[in-house]
PDB file of C-alpha atoms in Angstrom:
ATOM      1  CA  UNK Z   1      99.957 103.682  97.980  1.00  0.00           C
ATOM      2  CA  UNK Z   2     102.009 100.730  96.742  1.00  0.00           C
ATOM      3  CA  UNK Z   3     100.047  97.804  95.307  1.00  0.00           C
ATOM      4  CA  UNK Z   4     100.376  94.504  97.139  1.00  0.00           C
ATOM      5  CA  UNK Z   5     101.557  91.779  94.771  1.00  0.00           C
ATOM      6  CA  UNK Z   6     100.851  88.822  97.056  1.00  0.00           C
ATOM      7  CA  UNK Z   7      99.692  87.937 100.558  1.00  0.00           C
ATOM      8  CA  UNK Z   8     100.652  84.919 102.673  1.00  0.00           C
ATOM      9  CA  UNK Z   9      99.238  83.797 106.012  1.00  0.00           C
ATOM     10  CA  UNK Z  10     100.452  81.580 108.833  1.00  0.00           C
ATOM     11  CA  UNK Z  11      98.843  80.981 112.233  1.00  0.00           C
ATOM     12  CA  UNK Z  12     101.513  83.270 113.736  1.00  0.00           C
ATOM     13  CA  UNK Z  13     102.207  85.705 110.882  1.00  0.00           C
ATOM     14  CA  UNK Z  14     101.059  87.524 107.774  1.00  0.00           C
ATOM     15  CA  UNK Z  15     103.298  88.550 104.892  1.00  0.00           C
ATOM     16  CA  UNK Z  16     102.864  90.837 101.927  1.00  0.00           C
ATOM     17  CA  UNK Z  17     105.016  91.503  98.899  1.00  0.00           C
ATOM     18  CA  UNK Z  18     104.954  94.899  97.272  1.00  0.00           C
ATOM     19  CA  UNK Z  19     106.928  96.610  94.553  1.00  0.00           C
ATOM     20  CA  UNK Z  20     108.262 100.141  94.579  1.00  0.00           C
ATOM     21  CA  UNK Z  21     109.803 101.196  91.282  1.00  0.00           C
ATOM     22  CA  UNK Z  22     112.512  98.607  90.634  1.00  0.00           C
ATOM     23  CA  UNK Z  23     112.653  97.175  94.194  1.00  0.00           C
ATOM     24  CA  UNK Z  24     110.531  94.424  95.722  1.00  0.00           C
ATOM     25  CA  UNK Z  25     109.838  94.152  99.449  1.00  0.00           C
ATOM     26  CA  UNK Z  26     108.484  91.362 101.616  1.00  0.00           C
ATOM     27  CA  UNK Z  27     107.055  92.637 104.903  1.00  0.00           C
ATOM     28  CA  UNK Z  28     106.285  89.966 107.510  1.00  0.00           C
ATOM     29  CA  UNK Z  29     104.378  90.712 110.713  1.00  0.00           C
ATOM     30  CA  UNK Z  30     104.835  87.899 113.254  1.00  0.00           C
ATOM     31  CA  UNK Z  31     103.316  87.194 116.660  1.00  0.00           C
ATOM     32  CA  UNK Z  32     104.912  84.058 118.066  1.00  0.00           C
ATOM     33  CA  UNK Z  33     103.315  81.948 120.822  1.00  0.00           C
ATOM     34  CA  UNK Z  34     104.045  83.260 124.308  1.00  0.00           C
ATOM     35  CA  UNK Z  35     103.715  80.007 126.209  1.00  0.00           C
ATOM     36  CA  UNK Z  36     106.172  77.579 124.590  1.00  0.00           C
ATOM     37  CA  UNK Z  37     109.736  77.787 123.281  1.00  0.00           C
ATOM     38  CA  UNK Z  38     109.074  74.679 121.190  1.00  0.00           C
ATOM     39  CA  UNK Z  39     106.047  76.317 119.528  1.00  0.00           C
ATOM     40  CA  UNK Z  40     107.999  79.569 118.940  1.00  0.00           C
ATOM     41  CA  UNK Z  41     110.837  77.674 117.244  1.00  0.00           C
ATOM     42  CA  UNK Z  42     108.396  75.665 115.109  1.00  0.00           C
ATOM     43  CA  UNK Z  43     106.515  78.831 114.124  1.00  0.00           C
ATOM     44  CA  UNK Z  44     109.590  80.880 113.168  1.00  0.00           C
ATOM     45  CA  UNK Z  45     110.912  78.058 110.981  1.00  0.00           C
ATOM     46  CA  UNK Z  46     107.552  77.793 109.199  1.00  0.00           C
ATOM     47  CA  UNK Z  47     107.214  81.575 108.833  1.00  0.00           C
ATOM     48  CA  UNK Z  48     110.672  82.078 107.344  1.00  0.00           C
ATOM     49  CA  UNK Z  49     110.219  79.071 105.039  1.00  0.00           C
ATOM     50  CA  UNK Z  50     106.833  80.421 103.910  1.00  0.00           C
ATOM     51  CA  UNK Z  51     108.269  83.882 103.293  1.00  0.00           C
ATOM     52  CA  UNK Z  52     111.194  82.617 101.220  1.00  0.00           C
ATOM     53  CA  UNK Z  53     109.023  80.870  98.629  1.00  0.00           C
ATOM     54  CA  UNK Z  54     108.902  84.002  96.462  1.00  0.00           C
ATOM     55  CA  UNK Z  55     112.087  85.970  95.826  1.00  0.00           C
ATOM     56  CA  UNK Z  56     112.265  89.675  96.720  1.00  0.00           C
ATOM     57  CA  UNK Z  57     115.037  92.245  96.963  1.00  0.00           C
ATOM     58  CA  UNK Z  58     114.416  92.905 100.672  1.00  0.00           C
ATOM     59  CA  UNK Z  59     112.686  91.099 103.518  1.00  0.00           C
ATOM     60  CA  UNK Z  60     111.649  92.805 106.743  1.00  0.00           C
ATOM     61  CA  UNK Z  61     110.464  90.554 109.567  1.00  0.00           C
ATOM     62  CA  UNK Z  62     108.869  92.389 112.477  1.00  0.00           C
ATOM     63  CA  UNK Z  63     106.593  91.757 115.410  1.00  0.00           C
ATOM     64  CA  UNK Z  64     106.200  90.250 118.846  1.00  0.00           C
ATOM     65  CA  UNK Z  65     108.618  87.338 119.117  1.00  0.00           C
ATOM     66  CA  UNK Z  66     107.742  86.645 122.776  1.00  0.00           C
ATOM     67  CA  UNK Z  67     111.342  85.730 123.600  1.00  0.00           C
ATOM     68  CA  UNK Z  68     114.549  87.401 124.668  1.00  0.00           C
ATOM     69  CA  UNK Z  69     117.694  88.138 122.682  1.00  0.00           C
ATOM     70  CA  UNK Z  70     119.211  85.047 124.319  1.00  0.00           C
ATOM     71  CA  UNK Z  71     116.562  82.739 122.851  1.00  0.00           C
ATOM     72  CA  UNK Z  72     117.271  80.245 120.098  1.00  0.00           C
ATOM     73  CA  UNK Z  73     114.695  82.039 117.911  1.00  0.00           C
ATOM     74  CA  UNK Z  74     116.708  85.271 118.044  1.00  0.00           C
ATOM     75  CA  UNK Z  75     120.035  83.483 117.854  1.00  0.00           C
ATOM     76  CA  UNK Z  76     118.838  81.482 114.827  1.00  0.00           C
ATOM     77  CA  UNK Z  77     117.546  84.554 112.999  1.00  0.00           C
ATOM     78  CA  UNK Z  78     120.850  86.375 113.540  1.00  0.00           C
ATOM     79  CA  UNK Z  79     122.965  83.399 112.472  1.00  0.00           C
ATOM     80  CA  UNK Z  80     124.249  82.454 115.937  1.00  0.00           C
ATOM     81  CA  UNK Z  81     122.805  78.913 116.020  1.00  0.00           C
ATOM     82  CA  UNK Z  82     120.915  76.411 113.903  1.00  0.00           C
ATOM     83  CA  UNK Z  83     117.368  75.120 114.312  1.00  0.00           C
ATOM     84  CA  UNK Z  84     116.562  71.707 112.891  1.00  0.00           C
ATOM     85  CA  UNK Z  85     119.713  71.813 110.770  1.00  0.00           C
ATOM     86  CA  UNK Z  86     118.844  75.143 109.138  1.00  0.00           C
ATOM     87  CA  UNK Z  87     120.241  78.624 109.474  1.00  0.00           C
ATOM     88  CA  UNK Z  88     119.113  82.172 108.756  1.00  0.00           C
ATOM     89  CA  UNK Z  89     120.856  85.471 108.192  1.00  0.00           C
ATOM     90  CA  UNK Z  90     118.928  88.473 109.518  1.00  0.00           C
ATOM     91  CA  UNK Z  91     120.081  91.688 111.154  1.00  0.00           C
ATOM     92  CA  UNK Z  92     118.359  92.840 114.361  1.00  0.00           C
ATOM     93  CA  UNK Z  93     117.878  96.546 113.605  1.00  0.00           C
ATOM     94  CA  UNK Z  94     117.857  97.526 117.305  1.00  0.00           C
ATOM     95  CA  UNK Z  95     121.305  95.946 117.668  1.00  0.00           C
ATOM     96  CA  UNK Z  96     122.444  97.671 114.456  1.00  0.00           C
ATOM     97  CA  UNK Z  97     121.168 100.996 115.821  1.00  0.00           C
ATOM     98  CA  UNK Z  98     123.019 100.381 119.083  1.00  0.00           C
ATOM     99  CA  UNK Z  99     126.282  99.954 117.166  1.00  0.00           C
ATOM    100  CA  UNK Z 100     125.612 103.167 115.230  1.00  0.00           C
ATOM    101  CA  UNK Z 101     124.222 105.375 117.999  1.00  0.00           C
ATOM    102  CA  UNK Z 102     125.501 103.863 121.233  1.00  0.00           C
ATOM    103  CA  UNK Z 103     121.888 103.668 122.491  1.00  0.00           C
ATOM    104  CA  UNK Z 104     121.102 100.370 124.179  1.00  0.00           C
ATOM    105  CA  UNK Z 105     117.842  98.814 122.852  1.00  0.00           C
ATOM    106  CA  UNK Z 106     114.907  99.546 125.151  1.00  0.00           C
ATOM    107  CA  UNK Z 107     112.579  96.932 126.604  1.00  0.00           C
ATOM    108  CA  UNK Z 108     109.245  96.566 124.846  1.00  0.00           C
ATOM    109  CA  UNK Z 109     107.565  94.371 127.473  1.00  0.00           C
ATOM    110  CA  UNK Z 110     107.839  96.190 130.781  1.00  0.00           C
ATOM    111  CA  UNK Z 111     106.186  94.425 133.698  1.00  0.00           C
ATOM    112  CA  UNK Z 112     107.057  97.192 136.145  1.00  0.00           C
ATOM    113  CA  UNK Z 113     106.495 100.511 134.352  1.00  0.00           C
ATOM    114  CA  UNK Z 114     103.668  99.687 131.933  1.00  0.00           C
ATOM    115  CA  UNK Z 115     100.432 100.141 133.914  1.00  0.00           C
ATOM    116  CA  UNK Z 116      98.690  97.514 131.760  1.00  0.00           C
ATOM    117  CA  UNK Z 117     100.755  94.930 133.632  1.00  0.00           C
ATOM    118  CA  UNK Z 118     100.770  96.679 136.983  1.00  0.00           C
ATOM    119  CA  UNK Z 119      96.974  96.746 136.994  1.00  0.00           C
ATOM    120  CA  UNK Z 120      96.985  92.942 137.104  1.00  0.00           C
ATOM    121  CA  UNK Z 121     100.089  92.269 139.187  1.00  0.00           C
ATOM    122  CA  UNK Z 122     101.109  95.454 140.992  1.00  0.00           C
ATOM    123  CA  UNK Z 123     103.867  93.740 142.945  1.00  0.00           C
ATOM    124  CA  UNK Z 124     105.431  91.766 140.065  1.00  0.00           C
ATOM    125  CA  UNK Z 125     109.050  91.594 141.159  1.00  0.00           C
ATOM    126  CA  UNK Z 126     109.770  88.276 139.448  1.00  0.00           C
ATOM    127  CA  UNK Z 127     109.369  88.850 135.709  1.00  0.00           C
ATOM    128  CA  UNK Z 128     111.992  91.132 134.242  1.00  0.00           C
ATOM    129  CA  UNK Z 129     111.361  93.652 131.480  1.00  0.00           C
ATOM    130  CA  UNK Z 130     112.563  92.362 128.109  1.00  0.00           C
ATOM    131  CA  UNK Z 131     112.870  93.378 124.472  1.00  0.00           C
ATOM    132  CA  UNK Z 132     110.366  90.935 122.950  1.00  0.00           C
ATOM    133  CA  UNK Z 133     109.414  93.040 119.932  1.00  0.00           C
ATOM    134  CA  UNK Z 134     111.915  93.327 117.106  1.00  0.00           C
ATOM    135  CA  UNK Z 135     112.473  94.379 113.518  1.00  0.00           C
ATOM    136  CA  UNK Z 136     114.801  92.202 111.470  1.00  0.00           C
ATOM    137  CA  UNK Z 137     116.197  92.789 107.987  1.00  0.00           C
ATOM    138  CA  UNK Z 138     117.234  89.725 106.026  1.00  0.00           C
ATOM    139  CA  UNK Z 139     120.722  90.085 104.631  1.00  0.00           C
ATOM    140  CA  UNK Z 140     119.938  91.167 101.053  1.00  0.00           C
ATOM    141  CA  UNK Z 141     123.265  90.160  99.509  1.00  0.00           C
ATOM    142  CA  UNK Z 142     124.042  90.802  96.670  1.00  0.00           C
ATOM    143  CA  UNK Z 143     121.636  93.764  96.877  1.00  0.00           C
ATOM    144  CA  UNK Z 144     122.923  96.879  98.607  1.00  0.00           C
ATOM    145  CA  UNK Z 145     122.236  97.186 102.342  1.00  0.00           C
ATOM    146  CA  UNK Z 146     119.904 100.082 103.178  1.00  0.00           C
ATOM    147  CA  UNK Z 147     120.979 102.903 105.469  1.00  0.00           C
ATOM    148  CA  UNK Z 148     119.518 102.731 108.980  1.00  0.00           C
ATOM    149  CA  UNK Z 149     118.492 106.344 109.640  1.00  0.00           C
ATOM    150  CA  UNK Z 150     116.791 105.886 113.032  1.00  0.00           C
ATOM    151  CA  UNK Z 151     115.329 103.337 115.395  1.00  0.00           C
ATOM    152  CA  UNK Z 152     113.180 103.823 118.456  1.00  0.00           C
ATOM    153  CA  UNK Z 153     110.355 102.916 120.752  1.00  0.00           C
ATOM    154  CA  UNK Z 154     106.922 104.516 121.088  1.00  0.00           C
ATOM    155  CA  UNK Z 155     103.692 104.018 122.990  1.00  0.00           C
ATOM    156  CA  UNK Z 156     105.237 104.433 126.443  1.00  0.00           C
ATOM    157  CA  UNK Z 157     103.041 107.397 127.354  1.00  0.00           C
ATOM    158  CA  UNK Z 158     100.497 106.757 130.084  1.00  0.00           C
ATOM    159  CA  UNK Z 159      97.261 108.563 129.234  1.00  0.00           C
ATOM    160  CA  UNK Z 160      95.763 110.592 132.058  1.00  0.00           C
ATOM    161  CA  UNK Z 161      92.206 109.742 130.990  1.00  0.00           C
ATOM    162  CA  UNK Z 162      92.670 105.970 131.223  1.00  0.00           C
ATOM    163  CA  UNK Z 163      95.777 105.543 133.355  1.00  0.00           C
ATOM    164  CA  UNK Z 164      97.068 103.119 130.694  1.00  0.00           C
ATOM    165  CA  UNK Z 165      99.649 103.009 127.912  1.00  0.00           C
ATOM    166  CA  UNK Z 166      98.462 102.180 124.386  1.00  0.00           C
ATOM    167  CA  UNK Z 167      99.302  98.481 124.692  1.00  0.00           C
ATOM    168  CA  UNK Z 168     100.852  95.891 126.978  1.00  0.00           C
ATOM    169  CA  UNK Z 169     103.936  96.027 124.679  1.00  0.00           C
ATOM    170  CA  UNK Z 170     105.619  99.206 123.504  1.00  0.00           C
ATOM    171  CA  UNK Z 171     105.903  99.789 119.759  1.00  0.00           C
ATOM    172  CA  UNK Z 172     109.119 100.017 117.773  1.00  0.00           C
ATOM    173  CA  UNK Z 173     110.020 101.657 114.480  1.00  0.00           C
ATOM    174  CA  UNK Z 174     112.953 101.732 112.087  1.00  0.00           C
ATOM    175  CA  UNK Z 175     113.604 104.260 109.368  1.00  0.00           C
ATOM    176  CA  UNK Z 176     115.527 102.744 106.447  1.00  0.00           C
ATOM    177  CA  UNK Z 177     116.830 104.434 103.310  1.00  0.00           C
ATOM    178  CA  UNK Z 178     116.936 102.090 100.309  1.00  0.00           C
ATOM    179  CA  UNK Z 179     118.966 102.833  97.207  1.00  0.00           C
ATOM    180  CA  UNK Z 180     117.276 102.014  93.894  1.00  0.00           C
ATOM    181  CA  UNK Z 181     119.260 100.048  91.396  1.00  0.00           C
ATOM    182  CA  UNK Z 182     118.888 103.131  89.201  1.00  0.00           C
ATOM    183  CA  UNK Z 183     120.640 105.204  91.893  1.00  0.00           C
ATOM    184  CA  UNK Z 184     117.699 107.106  93.403  1.00  0.00           C
ATOM    185  CA  UNK Z 185     116.613 106.727  97.036  1.00  0.00           C
ATOM    186  CA  UNK Z 186     113.458 105.307  98.706  1.00  0.00           C
TER     187      UNK Z 186
END
């Protein structure tokens, strides 16, 4: 529906840039390594650096970050710490929604309730459910912040036919309302 202006690839992400009327958007889908904090930190630095090579009005970074909200990856993205002497300035939209709605962000990796995990380790009482999947919005200053209309989780349903949920991680979505520079809404 909206032509893609450019595409970028990384081992752990893909990014596209598209234009809608007078606004440009970078959408990055990331899947960071699950087995190493060092590799996750290296990947997120490379992904963000790659994505910032071409200027856009808005950047949305989403995906499976394979780490908790206490991780340096999350803390770096939200401006709470530095990585290799650099900083970032993104908003975690689940945290923004929590402030707006009072709803605590739900776990997206659930070792106890998601039957995709229970099928392999039915008595997993060690690993705790976490919110590994996130949607971030880069602070667009001086552009106007969009309005966060809703945020949620999906894919938790267990299908009777298979006894499984759609994936080993639950999906997330955010509904954002962007204001055109001309005053209309997207």
